[in-house]
mmCIF file of C-alpha atoms in Angstrom:
data_model
loop_
_atom_site.group_PDB
_atom_site.id
_atom_site.type_symbol
_atom_site.label_atom_id
_atom_site.label_comp_id
_atom_site.label_asym_id
_atom_site.label_seq_id
_atom_site.Cartn_x
_atom_site.Cartn_y
_atom_site.Cartn_z
ATOM 1 C CA MET A 1 -22.933 7.563 11.008
ATOM 2 C CA PRO A 2 -21.605 7.584 7.475
ATOM 3 C CA GLU A 3 -20.113 4.655 6.214
ATOM 4 C CA GLY A 4 -17.238 3.601 3.264
ATOM 5 C CA LYS A 5 -15.347 0.968 1.712
ATOM 6 C CA ILE A 6 -11.806 1.012 2.564
ATOM 7 C CA VAL A 7 -9.693 2.028 -0.673
ATOM 8 C CA LYS A 8 -6.000 2.108 0.120
ATOM 9 C CA ALA A 9 -4.361 1.229 3.956
ATOM 10 C CA LEU A 10 -0.995 2.512 4.227
ATOM 11 C CA SER A 11 1.404 2.997 7.333
ATOM 12 C CA GLY A 12 -1.386 1.815 9.981
ATOM 13 C CA PHE A 13 -4.017 4.189 8.087
ATOM 14 C CA TYR A 14 -7.297 3.335 6.196
ATOM 15 C CA TYR A 15 -7.992 6.057 3.411
ATOM 16 C CA VAL A 16 -11.733 5.559 3.633
ATOM 17 C CA LEU A 17 -14.321 6.294 0.457
ATOM 18 C CA ASN A 18 -17.496 8.764 1.318
ATOM 19 C CA LYS A 19 -19.396 8.661 -1.732
ATOM 20 C CA GLU A 20 -16.648 11.242 -3.265
ATOM 21 C CA GLU A 21 -14.402 12.334 -0.210
ATOM 22 C CA LEU A 22 -11.474 10.292 1.437
ATOM 23 C CA ILE A 23 -10.911 9.971 4.846
ATOM 24 C CA GLN A 24 -7.495 9.767 6.014
ATOM 25 C CA CYS A 25 -9.217 7.225 9.848
ATOM 26 C CA ARG A 26 -7.297 4.808 12.317
ATOM 27 C CA GLY A 27 -8.893 2.327 13.434
ATOM 28 C CA ARG A 28 -10.111 1.694 17.819
ATOM 29 C CA GLY A 29 -8.989 -0.130 19.960
ATOM 30 C CA VAL A 30 -11.945 -2.353 19.581
ATOM 31 C CA PHE A 31 -10.104 -3.969 16.563
ATOM 32 C CA ARG A 32 -6.706 -4.830 17.866
ATOM 33 C CA LYS A 33 -8.315 -6.635 21.055
ATOM 34 C CA ASN A 34 -10.694 -8.008 18.803
ATOM 35 C CA LYS A 35 -8.065 -9.594 15.694
ATOM 36 C CA ILE A 36 -9.648 -7.793 14.133
ATOM 37 C CA SER A 37 -7.829 -6.310 10.952
ATOM 38 C CA PRO A 38 -9.414 -3.913 8.683
ATOM 39 C CA LEU A 39 -9.139 -4.520 5.154
ATOM 40 C CA VAL A 40 -8.287 -2.601 1.924
ATOM 41 C CA GLY A 41 -12.366 -3.286 -0.106
ATOM 42 C CA ASP A 42 -13.822 -3.510 3.808
ATOM 43 C CA GLU A 43 -17.100 -1.908 4.528
ATOM 44 C CA VAL A 44 -16.901 0.052 7.038
ATOM 45 C CA VAL A 45 -18.150 2.175 9.515
ATOM 46 C CA PHE A 46 -16.790 5.294 10.690
ATOM 47 C CA GLN A 47 -16.716 8.920 12.620
ATOM 48 C CA ALA A 48 -15.224 11.921 11.091
ATOM 49 C CA GLU A 49 -13.268 14.483 13.003
ATOM 50 C CA ASN A 50 -13.464 16.821 10.581
ATOM 51 C CA ASP A 51 -13.530 16.547 6.309
ATOM 52 C CA GLN A 52 -10.068 14.873 6.839
ATOM 53 C CA GLU A 53 -10.406 12.575 9.583
ATOM 54 C CA GLY A 54 -11.659 9.931 12.035
ATOM 55 C CA TYR A 55 -12.448 7.066 13.275
ATOM 56 C CA ILE A 56 -12.713 3.228 12.112
ATOM 57 C CA LEU A 57 -16.240 1.869 14.395
ATOM 58 C CA GLU A 58 -17.445 -1.302 13.099
ATOM 59 C CA VAL A 59 -15.564 -3.575 9.510
ATOM 60 C CA LYS A 60 -19.042 -5.256 8.312
ATOM 61 C CA GLU A 61 -18.996 -8.811 7.449
ATOM 62 C CA ARG A 62 -17.137 -9.992 4.003
ATOM 63 C CA LYS A 63 -18.859 -11.774 1.581
ATOM 64 C CA ASN A 64 -14.488 -13.491 0.939
ATOM 65 C CA GLU A 65 -10.979 -12.685 1.409
ATOM 66 C CA LEU A 66 -7.516 -13.411 -0.215
ATOM 67 C CA VAL A 67 -4.155 -13.296 2.585
ATOM 68 C CA ARG A 68 -2.280 -12.552 -0.824
ATOM 69 C CA PRO A 69 -2.827 -9.593 -1.242
ATOM 70 C CA PRO A 70 -4.751 -8.935 1.114
ATOM 71 C CA ILE A 71 -8.202 -7.000 0.279
ATOM 72 C CA ALA A 72 -11.654 -8.192 0.989
ATOM 73 C CA ASN A 73 -15.472 -8.329 -0.908
ATOM 74 C CA VAL A 74 -13.425 -9.023 -4.676
ATOM 75 C CA ASP A 75 -15.911 -9.291 -6.836
ATOM 76 C CA GLN A 76 -13.836 -10.498 -9.312
ATOM 77 C CA ALA A 77 -10.748 -11.444 -10.601
ATOM 78 C CA ILE A 78 -9.572 -10.783 -14.416
ATOM 79 C CA LEU A 79 -6.929 -13.225 -15.253
ATOM 80 C CA VAL A 80 -4.030 -11.322 -17.905
ATOM 81 C CA PHE A 81 -2.325 -13.482 -19.891
ATOM 82 C CA SER A 82 -0.194 -12.975 -22.718
ATOM 83 C CA ALA A 83 -0.922 -15.096 -26.186
ATOM 84 C CA VAL A 84 3.377 -14.791 -26.951
ATOM 85 C CA GLU A 85 5.976 -12.799 -24.554
ATOM 86 C CA PRO A 86 5.199 -14.795 -22.409
ATOM 87 C CA ASP A 87 3.687 -17.354 -23.955
ATOM 88 C CA PHE A 88 0.336 -18.896 -22.842
ATOM 89 C CA SER A 89 0.804 -21.329 -20.145
ATOM 90 C CA THR A 90 -2.687 -23.732 -20.118
ATOM 91 C CA VAL A 91 -0.935 -24.696 -16.190
ATOM 92 C CA LEU A 92 -0.626 -21.509 -15.041
ATOM 93 C CA LEU A 93 -3.917 -20.368 -15.365
ATOM 94 C CA ASP A 94 -5.665 -23.353 -14.196
ATOM 95 C CA ARG A 95 -3.621 -22.862 -10.648
ATOM 96 C CA PHE A 96 -5.008 -18.648 -11.214
ATOM 97 C CA LEU A 97 -8.787 -20.557 -11.253
ATOM 98 C CA VAL A 98 -8.376 -22.679 -8.497
ATOM 99 C CA LEU A 99 -7.232 -20.483 -6.173
ATOM 100 C CA VAL A 100 -9.685 -17.773 -8.186
ATOM 101 C CA GLU A 101 -13.048 -21.472 -7.917
ATOM 102 C CA PHE A 102 -11.974 -21.720 -3.778
ATOM 103 C CA ASN A 103 -12.095 -17.749 -3.536
ATOM 104 C CA HIS A 104 -15.899 -17.587 -4.618
ATOM 105 C CA ILE A 105 -13.960 -14.966 -7.225
ATOM 106 C CA GLU A 106 -15.589 -14.176 -11.020
ATOM 107 C CA PRO A 107 -12.489 -14.811 -12.779
ATOM 108 C CA ILE A 108 -12.257 -13.362 -16.195
ATOM 109 C CA ILE A 109 -9.547 -14.561 -18.075
ATOM 110 C CA CYS A 110 -8.210 -11.754 -20.926
ATOM 111 C CA ILE A 111 -5.571 -13.132 -22.700
ATOM 112 C CA THR A 112 -2.885 -9.924 -24.174
ATOM 113 C CA LYS A 113 -0.683 -8.882 -26.900
ATOM 114 C CA MET A 114 -3.303 -11.097 -29.608
ATOM 115 C CA ASP A 115 -0.899 -8.109 -32.247
ATOM 116 C CA LEU A 116 2.516 -9.939 -31.585
ATOM 117 C CA ALA A 117 0.641 -13.380 -32.321
ATOM 118 C CA ASN A 118 0.850 -15.542 -35.946
ATOM 119 C CA GLU A 119 -1.335 -16.686 -38.086
ATOM 120 C CA LEU A 120 -0.649 -20.505 -36.448
ATOM 121 C CA GLN A 121 -0.399 -19.131 -32.450
ATOM 122 C CA HIS A 122 -3.558 -17.159 -33.489
ATOM 123 C CA GLU A 123 -5.367 -20.107 -34.192
ATOM 124 C CA LYS A 124 -4.366 -22.018 -31.047
ATOM 125 C CA ILE A 125 -5.208 -18.678 -29.157
ATOM 126 C CA GLU A 126 -8.556 -18.473 -30.538
ATOM 127 C CA GLU A 127 -9.439 -22.924 -29.976
ATOM 128 C CA PHE A 128 -7.599 -22.501 -25.843
ATOM 129 C CA ALA A 129 -10.367 -19.547 -26.032
ATOM 130 C CA ARG A 130 -13.113 -22.106 -27.334
ATOM 131 C CA GLN A 131 -12.122 -24.854 -25.024
ATOM 132 C CA TYR A 132 -12.234 -22.197 -21.792
ATOM 133 C CA ARG A 133 -15.633 -21.253 -23.040
ATOM 134 C CA VAL A 134 -17.002 -24.352 -23.135
ATOM 135 C CA ALA A 135 -15.723 -25.107 -19.250
ATOM 136 C CA GLY A 136 -17.633 -21.837 -18.408
ATOM 137 C CA TYR A 137 -15.195 -18.821 -18.993
ATOM 138 C CA GLU A 138 -15.812 -15.208 -20.171
ATOM 139 C CA VAL A 139 -12.622 -15.093 -22.498
ATOM 140 C CA ILE A 140 -11.243 -12.132 -23.531
ATOM 141 C CA LEU A 141 -8.326 -11.658 -25.919
ATOM 142 C CA THR A 142 -7.710 -8.569 -26.057
ATOM 143 C CA SER A 143 -4.482 -6.418 -27.570
ATOM 144 C CA SER A 144 -2.576 -2.654 -25.799
ATOM 145 C CA GLU A 145 -1.125 -1.620 -28.881
ATOM 146 C CA THR A 146 -4.852 -1.568 -31.100
ATOM 147 C CA GLU A 147 -7.019 -1.783 -27.829
ATOM 148 C CA THR A 148 -8.930 -5.151 -29.366
ATOM 149 C CA GLY A 149 -11.217 -6.436 -26.755
ATOM 150 C CA ILE A 150 -11.250 -3.233 -24.273
ATOM 151 C CA GLU A 151 -14.365 -2.507 -25.328
ATOM 152 C CA GLN A 152 -15.471 -5.262 -23.999
ATOM 153 C CA LEU A 153 -13.742 -5.833 -21.015
ATOM 154 C CA ASN A 154 -14.712 -1.994 -20.409
ATOM 155 C CA PRO A 155 -18.873 -3.419 -18.852
ATOM 156 C CA HIS A 156 -17.275 -6.225 -16.730
ATOM 157 C CA LEU A 157 -15.608 -3.669 -14.511
ATOM 158 C CA GLU A 158 -18.458 -1.976 -13.649
ATOM 159 C CA ASN A 159 -18.828 -1.472 -10.378
ATOM 160 C CA LYS A 160 -17.166 -4.146 -8.896
ATOM 161 C CA ILE A 161 -13.944 -4.949 -6.950
ATOM 162 C CA SER A 162 -11.744 -6.284 -9.478
ATOM 163 C CA VAL A 163 -8.015 -7.891 -9.026
ATOM 164 C CA PHE A 164 -6.282 -7.949 -12.146
ATOM 165 C CA ALA A 165 -3.558 -10.264 -11.727
ATOM 166 C CA GLY A 166 -0.867 -12.874 -13.669
ATOM 167 C CA GLN A 167 2.709 -13.686 -13.906
ATOM 168 C CA SER A 168 5.472 -10.460 -14.912
ATOM 169 C CA GLY A 169 5.874 -8.704 -18.001
ATOM 170 C CA VAL A 170 2.301 -10.507 -19.478
ATOM 171 C CA GLY A 171 1.114 -6.417 -19.882
ATOM 172 C CA LYS A 172 -1.724 -5.646 -17.176
ATOM 173 C CA SER A 173 0.001 -2.319 -16.608
ATOM 174 C CA SER A 174 -0.226 -1.992 -20.207
ATOM 175 C CA LEU A 175 -3.796 -2.700 -19.949
ATOM 176 C CA LEU A 176 -4.551 -0.693 -16.921
ATOM 177 C CA ASN A 177 -2.766 2.381 -19.342
ATOM 178 C CA VAL A 178 -4.837 1.041 -21.839
ATOM 179 C CA LEU A 179 -8.424 1.522 -19.589
ATOM 180 C CA ARG A 180 -7.471 4.744 -17.729
ATOM 181 C CA PRO A 181 -4.502 6.419 -19.812
ATOM 182 C CA ASP A 182 -4.018 8.911 -17.165
ATOM 183 C CA LEU A 183 -2.017 6.468 -14.442
ATOM 184 C CA GLU A 184 0.354 5.829 -17.247
ATOM 185 C CA LEU A 185 2.164 2.647 -15.228
ATOM 186 C CA LYS A 186 5.472 2.555 -16.224
ATOM 187 C CA THR A 187 5.569 -0.960 -17.812
ATOM 188 C CA ASN A 188 7.545 -3.705 -17.004
ATOM 189 C CA ASP A 189 9.055 -0.752 -13.597
ATOM 190 C CA ILE A 190 7.560 0.355 -10.353
ATOM 191 C CA SER A 191 4.740 2.456 -10.312
ATOM 192 C CA THR A 192 6.173 5.697 -8.132
ATOM 193 C CA HIS A 193 2.483 6.939 -9.771
ATOM 194 C CA LEU A 194 0.562 4.392 -6.539
ATOM 195 C CA GLY A 195 3.169 4.868 -4.136
ATOM 196 C CA ARG A 196 4.701 1.552 -5.254
ATOM 197 C CA GLY A 197 8.664 3.552 -5.322
ATOM 198 C CA ARG A 198 11.026 2.555 -3.434
ATOM 199 C CA HIS A 199 9.183 1.728 -0.224
ATOM 200 C CA THR A 200 10.194 -1.980 0.899
ATOM 201 C CA THR A 201 6.310 -2.297 2.309
ATOM 202 C CA ARG A 202 4.314 -3.441 -0.786
ATOM 203 C CA HIS A 203 -0.097 -1.738 -0.061
ATOM 204 C CA VAL A 204 -2.944 -2.470 -1.956
ATOM 205 C CA GLU A 205 -4.479 0.256 -3.629
ATOM 206 C CA LEU A 206 -8.522 0.595 -4.463
ATOM 207 C CA ILE A 207 -8.068 3.063 -8.083
ATOM 208 C CA LYS A 208 -11.410 3.727 -9.949
ATOM 209 C CA VAL A 209 -11.877 2.440 -13.339
ATOM 210 C CA GLY A 210 -14.770 4.141 -15.080
ATOM 211 C CA ASN A 211 -17.839 2.799 -12.357
ATOM 212 C CA GLY A 212 -15.615 0.223 -10.344
ATOM 213 C CA LEU A 213 -12.294 -0.300 -8.723
ATOM 214 C CA VAL A 214 -9.417 -2.054 -9.725
ATOM 215 C CA ALA A 215 -6.478 -3.958 -7.369
ATOM 216 C CA ASP A 216 -3.416 -1.792 -7.675
ATOM 217 C CA THR A 217 -1.563 -5.162 -6.679
ATOM 218 C CA PRO A 218 0.523 -8.470 -8.704
ATOM 219 C CA GLY A 219 -2.464 -10.582 -6.759
ATOM 220 C CA PHE A 220 -1.595 -14.434 -5.651
ATOM 221 C CA SER A 221 1.720 -13.491 -5.049
ATOM 222 C CA SER A 222 1.390 -17.004 -3.553
ATOM 223 C CA LEU A 223 0.024 -19.893 -6.419
ATOM 224 C CA GLU A 224 0.649 -22.333 -3.262
ATOM 225 C CA PHE A 225 -2.456 -24.524 -2.903
ATOM 226 C CA ALA A 226 -2.100 -24.315 0.363
ATOM 227 C CA ASN A 227 -5.682 -24.462 1.952
ATOM 228 C CA ILE A 228 -7.596 -26.627 -0.434
ATOM 229 C CA GLU A 229 -8.443 -30.133 0.723
ATOM 230 C CA ALA A 230 -8.497 -32.790 -1.524
ATOM 231 C CA GLU A 231 -12.434 -33.092 -1.647
ATOM 232 C CA ASP A 232 -12.409 -28.852 -2.348
ATOM 233 C CA LEU A 233 -10.825 -29.363 -6.073
ATOM 234 C CA THR A 234 -13.584 -30.897 -8.113
ATOM 235 C CA ALA A 235 -15.304 -27.789 -7.136
ATOM 236 C CA CYS A 236 -12.179 -25.594 -8.742
ATOM 237 C CA PHE A 237 -12.834 -26.601 -12.857
ATOM 238 C CA PRO A 238 -15.655 -26.367 -13.091
ATOM 239 C CA GLU A 239 -17.095 -28.732 -16.101
ATOM 240 C CA ILE A 240 -15.489 -31.242 -14.429
ATOM 241 C CA LEU A 241 -18.060 -30.676 -11.099
ATOM 242 C CA ARG A 242 -20.447 -30.873 -13.904
ATOM 243 C CA ALA A 243 -19.572 -34.107 -14.903
ATOM 244 C CA SER A 244 -19.209 -35.207 -12.001
ATOM 245 C CA GLU A 245 -22.074 -35.548 -11.032
ATOM 246 C CA ASN A 246 -22.912 -38.359 -13.092
ATOM 247 C CA CYS A 247 -20.595 -40.455 -11.289
ATOM 248 C CA LYS A 248 -21.349 -43.997 -9.272
ATOM 249 C CA PHE A 249 -19.429 -43.546 -6.435
ATOM 250 C CA ARG A 250 -20.008 -40.526 -4.161
ATOM 251 C CA GLY A 251 -16.533 -37.998 -3.497
ATOM 252 C CA CYS A 252 -14.719 -39.819 -5.697
ATOM 253 C CA PHE A 253 -11.972 -37.669 -7.032
ATOM 254 C CA HIS A 254 -12.169 -39.189 -10.966
ATOM 255 C CA VAL A 255 -8.862 -40.805 -10.550
ATOM 256 C CA SER A 256 -8.973 -45.057 -11.025
ATOM 257 C CA GLU A 257 -12.767 -45.564 -9.827
ATOM 258 C CA PRO A 258 -14.665 -47.482 -11.644
ATOM 259 C CA LYS A 259 -18.109 -45.728 -13.589
ATOM 260 C CA CYS A 260 -16.814 -41.627 -12.636
ATOM 261 C CA GLY A 261 -18.634 -39.387 -15.355
ATOM 262 C CA VAL A 262 -15.492 -36.892 -15.426
ATOM 263 C CA LYS A 263 -13.445 -39.750 -16.843
ATOM 264 C CA ALA A 264 -15.605 -40.912 -19.408
ATOM 265 C CA LYS A 265 -16.482 -37.249 -20.566
ATOM 266 C CA VAL A 266 -12.518 -36.861 -20.965
ATOM 267 C CA GLU A 267 -12.375 -39.819 -23.157
ATOM 268 C CA ALA A 268 -15.552 -38.795 -24.980
ATOM 269 C CA GLY A 269 -13.195 -35.232 -25.504
ATOM 270 C CA GLU A 270 -15.372 -32.917 -23.910
ATOM 271 C CA ILE A 271 -13.383 -32.075 -20.988
ATOM 272 C CA PRO A 272 -9.672 -31.417 -22.372
ATOM 273 C CA GLY A 273 -7.114 -34.104 -21.632
ATOM 274 C CA TYR A 274 -4.736 -31.474 -20.155
ATOM 275 C CA ARG A 275 -7.928 -29.892 -18.021
ATOM 276 C CA TYR A 276 -8.208 -33.048 -16.412
ATOM 277 C CA GLN A 277 -3.731 -33.924 -16.449
ATOM 278 C CA HIS A 278 -3.500 -30.557 -13.820
ATOM 279 C CA TYR A 279 -6.441 -31.507 -11.889
ATOM 280 C CA LEU A 280 -4.601 -34.821 -11.873
ATOM 281 C CA ASP A 281 -2.150 -33.073 -11.017
ATOM 282 C CA PHE A 282 -2.984 -30.855 -8.193
ATOM 283 C CA LEU A 283 -4.838 -33.245 -6.430
ATOM 284 C CA GLN A 284 -1.438 -34.979 -6.466
ATOM 285 C CA GLU A 285 0.148 -31.824 -4.347
ATOM 286 C CA ILE A 286 -2.262 -31.720 -2.486
ATOM 287 C CA LYS A 287 -2.366 -34.989 -0.948
ATOM 288 C CA ASP A 288 1.617 -35.187 0.110
ATOM 289 C CA ARG A 289 1.562 -32.090 1.497
ATOM 290 C CA LYS A 290 2.699 -32.130 5.043
ATOM 291 C CA PRO A 291 0.420 -31.925 7.440
ATOM 292 C CA ARG A 292 -0.061 -28.892 9.421
ATOM 293 C CA TYR A 293 -0.719 -29.698 13.059
#
């Protein structure tokens, strides 16, 4: 039986990419019975009725899945944040990073609009970039206008499924237009090219960029830590996770416990104060969350 990858789901149809062919498929009733809902990004086994139509018979095991946007087997998230207009926000970036880390997706921080930053703003962004690199993240500084940093970003997209995520107005569409000019995505507007038009239901689509696939989605429409427990949070901050190996007590939350390796690193200036503060704020938010029954 042929196999392929779902690259678009719309109105009960699943569009399966098999090599270079796109087959429009429906799901067999067995999926509904077993409560399996095929997702964009799924590797599937299908049966072709003809060159253009078929049925999905099996969904292969997923390595991860997101609820918003509904997509599976994501390799990495390109977290797009602007240097200015809107101003760079470490707290918002850290929220995105926690969600990405929790879902076992590789994050790449992409800071756009560097051409609009003045000298002081440039220095600030460079320092933030340095700190996030020390924490363990890949950081790429870009400009869609001057195409700075694009040659650094391109290799990361090869043979991967990537989600572009970030707040509105940071330049995601401009960045995609530079990566694939024929898309002609309207900036700060709705893309009719990718089927968004006046549809009330937003759908996810994987578009080809080089030898990789990029999810055409705003990504993470919910930034709440709904499924993250307090004990999960340390692992979502790589530098805090490393420092926690020196904590005296297992299960240390790095708040008021004695001989805490994380607080020692913060006091020594090896973990930025704002990263630690965000950790504490997120921890409190999770602890204050209403219990689910």
